[in-house]
Short mmCIF file of C-alpha atoms and ligand atoms in Angstrom, two decimals:
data_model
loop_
_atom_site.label_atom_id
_atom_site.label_comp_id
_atom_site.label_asym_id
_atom_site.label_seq_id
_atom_site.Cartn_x
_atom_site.Cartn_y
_atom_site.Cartn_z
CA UNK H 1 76.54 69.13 -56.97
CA UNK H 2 76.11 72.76 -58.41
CA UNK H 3 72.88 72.20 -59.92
CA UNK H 4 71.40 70.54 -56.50
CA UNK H 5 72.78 73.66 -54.45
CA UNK H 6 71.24 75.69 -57.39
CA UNK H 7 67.58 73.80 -57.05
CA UNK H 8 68.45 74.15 -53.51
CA UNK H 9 68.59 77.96 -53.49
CA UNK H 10 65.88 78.16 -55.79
CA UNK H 11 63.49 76.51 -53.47
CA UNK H 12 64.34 78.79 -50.88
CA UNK H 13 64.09 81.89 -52.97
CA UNK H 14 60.95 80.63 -54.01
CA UNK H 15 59.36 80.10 -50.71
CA UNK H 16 61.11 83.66 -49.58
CA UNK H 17 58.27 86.63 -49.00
CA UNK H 18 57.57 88.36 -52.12
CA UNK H 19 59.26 91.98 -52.91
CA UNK H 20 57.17 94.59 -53.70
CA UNK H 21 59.80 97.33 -52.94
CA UNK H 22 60.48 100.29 -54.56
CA UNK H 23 64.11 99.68 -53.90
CA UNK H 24 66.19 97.44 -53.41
CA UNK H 25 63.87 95.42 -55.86
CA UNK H 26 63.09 91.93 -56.08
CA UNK H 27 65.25 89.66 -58.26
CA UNK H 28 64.80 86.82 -60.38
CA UNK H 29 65.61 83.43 -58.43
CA UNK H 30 67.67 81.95 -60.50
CA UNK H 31 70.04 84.86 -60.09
CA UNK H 32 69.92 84.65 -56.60
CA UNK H 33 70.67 80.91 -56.99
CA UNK H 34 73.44 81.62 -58.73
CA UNK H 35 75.07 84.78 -56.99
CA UNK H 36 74.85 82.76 -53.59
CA UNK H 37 76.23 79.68 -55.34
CA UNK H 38 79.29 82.04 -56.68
CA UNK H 39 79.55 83.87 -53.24
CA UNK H 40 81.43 80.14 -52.24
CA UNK H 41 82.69 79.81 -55.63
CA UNK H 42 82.67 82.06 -58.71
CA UNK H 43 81.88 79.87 -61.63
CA UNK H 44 85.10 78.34 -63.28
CA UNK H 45 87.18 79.03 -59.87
CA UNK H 46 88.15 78.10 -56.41
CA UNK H 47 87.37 81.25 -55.35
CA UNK H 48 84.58 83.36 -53.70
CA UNK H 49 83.52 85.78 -56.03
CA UNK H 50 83.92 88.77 -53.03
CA UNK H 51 87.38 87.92 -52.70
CA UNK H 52 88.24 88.21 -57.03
CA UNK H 53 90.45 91.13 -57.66
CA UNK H 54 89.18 93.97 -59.69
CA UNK H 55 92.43 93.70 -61.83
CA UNK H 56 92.18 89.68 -62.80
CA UNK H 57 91.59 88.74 -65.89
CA UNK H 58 88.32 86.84 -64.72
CA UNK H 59 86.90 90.35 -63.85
CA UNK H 60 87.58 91.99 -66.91
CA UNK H 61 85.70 89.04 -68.53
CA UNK H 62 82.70 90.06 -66.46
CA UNK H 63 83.27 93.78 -67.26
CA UNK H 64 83.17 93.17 -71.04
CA UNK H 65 80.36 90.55 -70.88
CA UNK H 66 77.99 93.04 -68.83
CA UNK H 67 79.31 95.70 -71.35
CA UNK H 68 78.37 93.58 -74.73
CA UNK H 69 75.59 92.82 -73.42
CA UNK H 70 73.85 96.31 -72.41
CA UNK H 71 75.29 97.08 -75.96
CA UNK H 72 73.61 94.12 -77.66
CA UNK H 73 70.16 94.45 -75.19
CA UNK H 74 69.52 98.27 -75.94
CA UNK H 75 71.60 98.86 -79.58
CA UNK H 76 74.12 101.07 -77.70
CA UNK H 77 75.93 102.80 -81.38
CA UNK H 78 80.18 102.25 -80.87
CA UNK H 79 79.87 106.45 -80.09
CA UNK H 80 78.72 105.87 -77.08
CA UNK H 81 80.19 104.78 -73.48
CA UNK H 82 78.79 102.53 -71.17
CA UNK H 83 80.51 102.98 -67.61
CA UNK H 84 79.74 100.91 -64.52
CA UNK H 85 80.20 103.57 -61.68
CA UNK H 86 79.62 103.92 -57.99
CA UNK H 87 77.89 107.01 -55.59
CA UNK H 88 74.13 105.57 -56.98
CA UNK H 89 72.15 108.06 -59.15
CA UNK H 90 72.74 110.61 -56.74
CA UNK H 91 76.15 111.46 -57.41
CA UNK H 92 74.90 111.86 -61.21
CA UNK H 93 72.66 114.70 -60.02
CA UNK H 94 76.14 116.10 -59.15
CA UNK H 95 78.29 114.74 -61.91
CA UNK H 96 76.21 115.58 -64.95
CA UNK H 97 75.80 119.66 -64.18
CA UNK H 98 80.10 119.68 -63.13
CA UNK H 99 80.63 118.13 -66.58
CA UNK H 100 77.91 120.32 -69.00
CA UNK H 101 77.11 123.64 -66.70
CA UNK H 102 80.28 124.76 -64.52
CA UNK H 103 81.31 127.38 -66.33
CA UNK H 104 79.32 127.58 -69.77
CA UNK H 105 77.70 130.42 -69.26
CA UNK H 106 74.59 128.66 -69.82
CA UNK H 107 71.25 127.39 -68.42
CA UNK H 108 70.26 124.01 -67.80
CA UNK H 109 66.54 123.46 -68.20
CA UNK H 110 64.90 120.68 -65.43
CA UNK H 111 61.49 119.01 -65.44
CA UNK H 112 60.33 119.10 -61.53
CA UNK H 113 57.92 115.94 -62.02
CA UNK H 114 58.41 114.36 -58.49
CA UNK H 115 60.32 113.65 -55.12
CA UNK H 116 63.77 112.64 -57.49
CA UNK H 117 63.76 115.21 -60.14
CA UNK H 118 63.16 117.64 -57.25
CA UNK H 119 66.57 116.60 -55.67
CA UNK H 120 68.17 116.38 -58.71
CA UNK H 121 67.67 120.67 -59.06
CA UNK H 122 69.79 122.18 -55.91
CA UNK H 123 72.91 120.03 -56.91
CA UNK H 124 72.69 121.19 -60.36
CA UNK H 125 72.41 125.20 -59.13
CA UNK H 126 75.55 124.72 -57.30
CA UNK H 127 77.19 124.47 -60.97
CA UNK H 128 75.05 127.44 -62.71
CA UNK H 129 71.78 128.49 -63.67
CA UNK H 130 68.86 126.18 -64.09
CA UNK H 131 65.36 127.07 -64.94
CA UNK H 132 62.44 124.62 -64.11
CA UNK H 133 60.44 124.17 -67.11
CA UNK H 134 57.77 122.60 -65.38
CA UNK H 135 56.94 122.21 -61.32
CA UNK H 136 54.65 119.58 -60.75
CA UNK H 137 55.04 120.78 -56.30
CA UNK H 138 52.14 122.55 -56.03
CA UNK H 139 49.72 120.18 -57.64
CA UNK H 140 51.27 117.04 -55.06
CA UNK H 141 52.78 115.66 -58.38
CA UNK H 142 49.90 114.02 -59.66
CA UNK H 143 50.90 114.43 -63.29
CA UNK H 144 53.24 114.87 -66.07
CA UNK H 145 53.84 117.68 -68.24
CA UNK H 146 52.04 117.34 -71.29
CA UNK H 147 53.88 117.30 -74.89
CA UNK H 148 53.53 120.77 -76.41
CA UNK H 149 52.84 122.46 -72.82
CA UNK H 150 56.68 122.85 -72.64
CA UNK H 151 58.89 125.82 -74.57
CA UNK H 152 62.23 124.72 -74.38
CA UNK H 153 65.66 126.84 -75.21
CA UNK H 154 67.12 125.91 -78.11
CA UNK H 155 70.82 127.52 -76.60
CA UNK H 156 70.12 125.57 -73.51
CA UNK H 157 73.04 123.73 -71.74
CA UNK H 158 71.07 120.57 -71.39
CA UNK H 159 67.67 119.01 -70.82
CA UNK H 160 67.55 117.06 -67.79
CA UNK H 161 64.44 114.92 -66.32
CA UNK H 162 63.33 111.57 -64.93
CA UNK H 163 61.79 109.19 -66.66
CA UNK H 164 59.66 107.36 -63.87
CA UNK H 165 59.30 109.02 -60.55
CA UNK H 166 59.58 106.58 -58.77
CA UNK H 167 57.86 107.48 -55.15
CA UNK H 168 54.77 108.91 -57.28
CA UNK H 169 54.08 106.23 -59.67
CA UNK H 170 54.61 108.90 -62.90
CA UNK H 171 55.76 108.01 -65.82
CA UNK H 172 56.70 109.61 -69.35
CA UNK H 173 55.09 107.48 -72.53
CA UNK H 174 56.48 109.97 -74.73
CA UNK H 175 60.09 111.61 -75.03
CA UNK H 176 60.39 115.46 -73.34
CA UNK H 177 63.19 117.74 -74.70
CA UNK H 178 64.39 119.05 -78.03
CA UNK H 179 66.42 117.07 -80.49
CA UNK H 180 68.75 120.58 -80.52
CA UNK H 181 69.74 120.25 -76.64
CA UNK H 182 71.21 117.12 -74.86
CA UNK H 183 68.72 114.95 -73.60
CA UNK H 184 69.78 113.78 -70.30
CA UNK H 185 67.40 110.96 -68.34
CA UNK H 186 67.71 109.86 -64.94
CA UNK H 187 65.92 105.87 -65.45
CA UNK H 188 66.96 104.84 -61.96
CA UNK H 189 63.71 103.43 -61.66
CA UNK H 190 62.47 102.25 -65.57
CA UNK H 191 65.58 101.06 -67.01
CA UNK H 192 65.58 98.21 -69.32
CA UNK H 193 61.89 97.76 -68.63
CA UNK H 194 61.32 98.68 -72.10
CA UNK H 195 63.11 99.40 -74.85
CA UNK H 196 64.57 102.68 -75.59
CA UNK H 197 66.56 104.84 -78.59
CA UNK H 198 69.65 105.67 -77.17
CA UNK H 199 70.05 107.93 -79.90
CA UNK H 200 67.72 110.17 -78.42
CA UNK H 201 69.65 110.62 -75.48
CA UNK H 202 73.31 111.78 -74.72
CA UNK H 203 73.41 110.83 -71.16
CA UNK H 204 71.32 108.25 -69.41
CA UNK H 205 72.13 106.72 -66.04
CA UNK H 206 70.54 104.39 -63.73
CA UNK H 207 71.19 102.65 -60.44
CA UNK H 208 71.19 98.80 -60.26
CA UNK H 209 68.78 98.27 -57.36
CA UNK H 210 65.39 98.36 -59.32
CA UNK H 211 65.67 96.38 -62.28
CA UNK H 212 69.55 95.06 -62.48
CA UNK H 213 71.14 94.15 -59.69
CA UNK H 214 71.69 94.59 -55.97
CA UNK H 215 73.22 98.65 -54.91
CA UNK H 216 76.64 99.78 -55.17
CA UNK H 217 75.94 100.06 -59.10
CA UNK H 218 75.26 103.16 -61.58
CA UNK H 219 75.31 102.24 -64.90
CA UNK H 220 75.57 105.40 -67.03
CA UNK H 221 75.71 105.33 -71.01
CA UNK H 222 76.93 108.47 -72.48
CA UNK H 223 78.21 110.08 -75.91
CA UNK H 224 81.59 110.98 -76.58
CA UNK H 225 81.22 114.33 -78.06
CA UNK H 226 79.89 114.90 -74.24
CA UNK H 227 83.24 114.88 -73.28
CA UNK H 228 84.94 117.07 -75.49
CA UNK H 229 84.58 120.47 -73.52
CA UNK H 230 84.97 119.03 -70.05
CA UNK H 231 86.21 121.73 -67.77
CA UNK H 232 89.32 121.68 -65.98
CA UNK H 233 90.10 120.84 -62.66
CA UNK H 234 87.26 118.23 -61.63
CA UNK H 235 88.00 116.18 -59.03
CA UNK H 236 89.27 112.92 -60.65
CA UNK H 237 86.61 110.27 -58.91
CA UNK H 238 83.71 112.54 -60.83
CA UNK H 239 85.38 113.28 -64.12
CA UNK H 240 83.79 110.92 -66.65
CA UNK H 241 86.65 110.44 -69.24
CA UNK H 242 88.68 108.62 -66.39
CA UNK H 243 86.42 106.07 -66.05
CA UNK H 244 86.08 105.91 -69.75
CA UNK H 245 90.04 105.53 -69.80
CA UNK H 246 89.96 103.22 -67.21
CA UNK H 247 86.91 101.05 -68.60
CA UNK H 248 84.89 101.85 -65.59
CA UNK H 249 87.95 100.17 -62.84
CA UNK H 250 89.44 103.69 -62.10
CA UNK H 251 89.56 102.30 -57.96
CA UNK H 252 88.28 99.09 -56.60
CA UNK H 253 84.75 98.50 -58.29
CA UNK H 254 81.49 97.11 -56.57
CA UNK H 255 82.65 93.27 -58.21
CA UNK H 256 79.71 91.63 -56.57
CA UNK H 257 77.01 94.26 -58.17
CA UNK H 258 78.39 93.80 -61.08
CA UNK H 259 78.78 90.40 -61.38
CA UNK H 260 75.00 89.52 -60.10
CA UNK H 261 74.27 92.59 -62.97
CA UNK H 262 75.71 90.68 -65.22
CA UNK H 263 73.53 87.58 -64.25
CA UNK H 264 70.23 89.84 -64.67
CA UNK H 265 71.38 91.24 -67.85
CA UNK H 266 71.51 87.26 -68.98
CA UNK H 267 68.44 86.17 -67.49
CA UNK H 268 66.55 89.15 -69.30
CA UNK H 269 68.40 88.07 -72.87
CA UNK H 270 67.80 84.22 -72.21
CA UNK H 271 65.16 83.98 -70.36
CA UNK H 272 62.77 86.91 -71.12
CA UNK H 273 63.82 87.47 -74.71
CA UNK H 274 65.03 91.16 -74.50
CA UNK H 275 63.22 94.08 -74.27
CA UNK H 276 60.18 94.06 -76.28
CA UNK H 277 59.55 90.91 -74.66
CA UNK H 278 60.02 92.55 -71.20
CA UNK H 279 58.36 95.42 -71.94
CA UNK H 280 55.01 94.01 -72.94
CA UNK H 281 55.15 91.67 -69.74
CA UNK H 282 55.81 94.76 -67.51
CA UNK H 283 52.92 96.16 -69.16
CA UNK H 284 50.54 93.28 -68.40
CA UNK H 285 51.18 93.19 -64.94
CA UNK H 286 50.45 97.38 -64.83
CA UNK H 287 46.97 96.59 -66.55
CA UNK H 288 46.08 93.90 -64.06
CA UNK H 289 46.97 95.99 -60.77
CA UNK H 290 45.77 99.10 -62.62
CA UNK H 291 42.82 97.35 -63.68
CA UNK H 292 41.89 95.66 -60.24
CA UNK H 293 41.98 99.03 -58.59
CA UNK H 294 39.83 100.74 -61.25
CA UNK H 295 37.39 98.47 -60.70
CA UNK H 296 37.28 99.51 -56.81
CA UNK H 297 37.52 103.26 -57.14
CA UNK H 298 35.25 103.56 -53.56
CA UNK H 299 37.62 102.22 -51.93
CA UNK H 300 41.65 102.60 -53.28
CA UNK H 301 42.60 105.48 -54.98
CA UNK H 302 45.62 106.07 -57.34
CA UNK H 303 47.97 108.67 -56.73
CA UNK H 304 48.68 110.08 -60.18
CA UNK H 305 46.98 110.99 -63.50
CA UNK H 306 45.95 107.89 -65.49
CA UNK H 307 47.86 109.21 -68.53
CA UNK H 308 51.30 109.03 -66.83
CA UNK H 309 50.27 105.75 -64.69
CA UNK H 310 54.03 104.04 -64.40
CA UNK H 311 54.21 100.66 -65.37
CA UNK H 312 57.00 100.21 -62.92
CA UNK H 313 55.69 101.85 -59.51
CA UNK H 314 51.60 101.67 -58.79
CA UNK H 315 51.07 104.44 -56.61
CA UNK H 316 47.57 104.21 -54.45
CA UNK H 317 46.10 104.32 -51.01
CA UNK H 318 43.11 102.58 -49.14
CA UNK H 319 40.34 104.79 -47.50
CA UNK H 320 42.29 106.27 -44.64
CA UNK H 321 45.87 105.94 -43.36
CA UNK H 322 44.68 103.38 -40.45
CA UNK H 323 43.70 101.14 -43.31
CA UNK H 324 46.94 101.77 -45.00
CA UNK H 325 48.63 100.32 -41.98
CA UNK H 326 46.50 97.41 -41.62
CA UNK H 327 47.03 96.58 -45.24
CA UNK H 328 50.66 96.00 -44.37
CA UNK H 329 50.22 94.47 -41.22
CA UNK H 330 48.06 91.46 -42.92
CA UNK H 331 50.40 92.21 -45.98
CA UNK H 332 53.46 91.26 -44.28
CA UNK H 333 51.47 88.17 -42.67
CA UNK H 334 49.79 86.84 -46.21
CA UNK H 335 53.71 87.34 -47.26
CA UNK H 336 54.20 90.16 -49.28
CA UNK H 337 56.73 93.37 -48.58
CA UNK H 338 57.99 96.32 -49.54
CA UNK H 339 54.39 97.86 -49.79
CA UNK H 340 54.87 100.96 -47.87
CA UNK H 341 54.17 104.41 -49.85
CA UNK H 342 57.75 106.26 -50.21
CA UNK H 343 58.38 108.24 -46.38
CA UNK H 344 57.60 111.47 -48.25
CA UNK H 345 54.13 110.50 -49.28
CA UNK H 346 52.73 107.62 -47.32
CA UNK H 347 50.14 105.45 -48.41
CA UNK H 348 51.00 102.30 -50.21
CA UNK H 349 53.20 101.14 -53.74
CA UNK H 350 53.36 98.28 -54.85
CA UNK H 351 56.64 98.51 -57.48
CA UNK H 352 56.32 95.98 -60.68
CA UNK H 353 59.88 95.66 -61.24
CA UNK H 354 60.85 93.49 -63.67
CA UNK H 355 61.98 90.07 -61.93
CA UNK H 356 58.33 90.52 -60.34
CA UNK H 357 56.24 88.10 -62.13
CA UNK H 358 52.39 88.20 -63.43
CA UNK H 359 52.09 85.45 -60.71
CA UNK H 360 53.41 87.49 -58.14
CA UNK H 361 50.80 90.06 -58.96
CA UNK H 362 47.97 88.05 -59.45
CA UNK H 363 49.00 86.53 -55.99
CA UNK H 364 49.08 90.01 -54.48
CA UNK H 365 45.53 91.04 -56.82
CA UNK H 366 43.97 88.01 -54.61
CA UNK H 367 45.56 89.69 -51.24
CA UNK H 368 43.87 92.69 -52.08
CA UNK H 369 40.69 91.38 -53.42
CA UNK H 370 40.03 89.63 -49.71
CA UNK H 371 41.13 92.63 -48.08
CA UNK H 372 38.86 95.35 -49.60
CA UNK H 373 35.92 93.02 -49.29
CA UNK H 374 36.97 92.48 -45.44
CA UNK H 375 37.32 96.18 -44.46
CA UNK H 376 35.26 97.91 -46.95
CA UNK H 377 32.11 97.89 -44.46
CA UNK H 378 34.65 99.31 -41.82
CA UNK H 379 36.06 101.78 -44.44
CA UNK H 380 37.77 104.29 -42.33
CA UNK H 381 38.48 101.80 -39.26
CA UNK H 382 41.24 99.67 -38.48
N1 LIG E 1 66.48 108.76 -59.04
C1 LIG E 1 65.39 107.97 -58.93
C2 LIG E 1 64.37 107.98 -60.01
C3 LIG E 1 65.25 107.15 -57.80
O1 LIG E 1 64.18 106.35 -57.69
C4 LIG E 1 66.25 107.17 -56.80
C5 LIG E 1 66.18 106.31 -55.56
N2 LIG E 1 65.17 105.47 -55.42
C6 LIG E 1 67.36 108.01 -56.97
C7 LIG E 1 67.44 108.78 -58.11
C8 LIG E 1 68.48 108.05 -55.96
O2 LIG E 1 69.23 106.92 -56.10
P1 LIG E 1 70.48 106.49 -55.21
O3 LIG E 1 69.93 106.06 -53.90
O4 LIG E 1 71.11 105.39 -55.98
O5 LIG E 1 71.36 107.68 -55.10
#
């Protein structure tokens, strides 16, 4: 009876249009099998799992499952936390400079790379002094900063940047900062794409809604020693050690996020094979949609430098914006979404996350294919 309402929702998800968001991302079908299946009944229960309290026993079961497994995925050392928060990677623009610049008399030094590390800046002024080590604005953030362009402060409060930017398809293949600073990383948008030292970081967060889970999920990793000289008097919802004290259910918790989380974070162990495994499938996909528009350089263009291409979020744009807008109209009817550049930019994405699959692509490579040869004598036309 489960398994035929699982085949069930599989079929649909399967026959569902395919997402090629930047965000809310698509996700893998048996986990949408599964999260609708628990939405009547959470595994093991009578119950729906929207209606299981935050305080059962059954939840804290999910909490420490997720938890293990993040720990076991990534190689998370015991000296570190891993907190499942709310307010989306926005509120960690905010919560990272209350914790490590109000009131240090120090600077915090910010990478301006794109649209995300951009908004990332004003919230951390409003705590103390930042200087921008690099401001990718002027040149339409087309590239990265290059390693050994950048002088950083040894006596600096932190190191803050983003590791894919996710509206201009830039991403870092090398690690920015200095070991004698912390490293902080927003990877909203790469996260367990690839692996990653989490040694070399003391703060990483990420929202769920590219590559883990639906929204209403942060998942933020962080060292302990961060803690030590918290200031006073920060408001208790944005104060990190409560949520470390509370093991991440200081109020009610997004339970459903987590829980289909948890799924994704099984589905990548069992059924990928981790993160190497992950990681070199990500980057196959990249070189095919990469490779298809290379090959057609009179007619798409790519947004950003090839160095920094992002393996997560192709960037590009047909010959004029008319063409753009046809390319989602027949999109959409050839069924395929989420296509749309970012509102700040325009033009078109296509976003590789990592539920998408190399069949997905080469379905959407086909798409394409038909489409430049249809329009490319009308190149500027709708
Ligand atoms: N950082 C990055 C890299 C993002 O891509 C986004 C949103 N797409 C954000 C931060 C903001 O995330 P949220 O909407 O969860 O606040």
């Amino acid at each position: 009876m489960g398994s035929a309402r699982k085949l069930e929702g599989l079929m649909m998800a399967n026959s569902a249009n395919l997402n090629f968001s930047g965000g809310p991302g698509a996700l893998p079908p048996p986990v949408l099998a599964e999260a609708s299946e628990a939405i009547l009944r959470a595994p093991g229960t009578n119950q729906s799992i929207l209606g299981i309290s935050h305080r059962s026993d059954y939840f804290k079961a999910i909490l420490q499952e997720s938890e293990a497994l993040f720990r076991e995925l990534l190689t998370i050392p015991p000296d570190y936390h891993v907190l499942q928060l709310q307010g989306g990677s926005s509120l960690q623009f905010s919560m990272v400079p209350m914790l490590l610049l109000r009131g240090k008399g120090k600077t915090a030094e910010y990478l301006k790379t794109g649209y995300w590390s951009a908004k990332s800046i004003p919230d951390a002024r409003l705590e103390g002094p930042v200087r921008v080590l690099f401001d990718g604005e002027a040149g339409g953030y087309t590239r990265l900063p290059e390693e050994g362009e950048l002088t950083y402060d040894t006596q600096a409060a932190y190191f803050h940047y983003v590791s894919n930017e996710t509206v201009e398809g830039l991403q870092f293949h090398h690690l920015p900062g200095s070991p004698a600073v912390p490293r902080i990383c927003d990877m909203s948008s790469d996260f367990l794409s690839r692996p990653l030292d989490i040694g070399d970081f003391s703060l990483v967060y990420a929202h769920a809604q590219k590559n883990l889970g639906p929204a209403g999920l942060t998942l933020v990793i962080l060292k302990d020693s961060l803690l030590n000289n918290a200031p006073d008097h920060l408001p208790s919802m944005l104060n990190y050690r409560n949520h470390v004290e509370m093991g991440s259910i200081y109020n009610t918790p997004p339970v459903f996020s987590i829980y289909v989380t948890l799924l994704v974070a099984r589905w990548l162990r069992n059924s990928i094979g981790g993160l190497e495994k992950m990681a070199s499938l990500n980057e196959k996909k990249a070189e095919a949609l990469y490779g298809f528009l290379d090959r057609h350089p009179d007619f798409f263009q790519i947004h950003g430098a090839k160095k920094d291409r992002s393996r997560m979020n192709v960037v590009f744009r047909s010959p004029s914006p008319e063409l753009d807008q046809t390319f989602l109209e027949e999109a959409a009817a050839a069924g395929f979404y989420g296509l749309e550049g970012h509102r700040s930019l325009g033009g078109l994405r296509a976003s590789l996350y990592n539920s998408v699959t190399e069949e997905d692509v080469n379905r959407l490579l086909e798409f394409m294919d038909g489409f430049q040869t249809r329009h490319r004598s009308g190149k500027g036309k709708s």
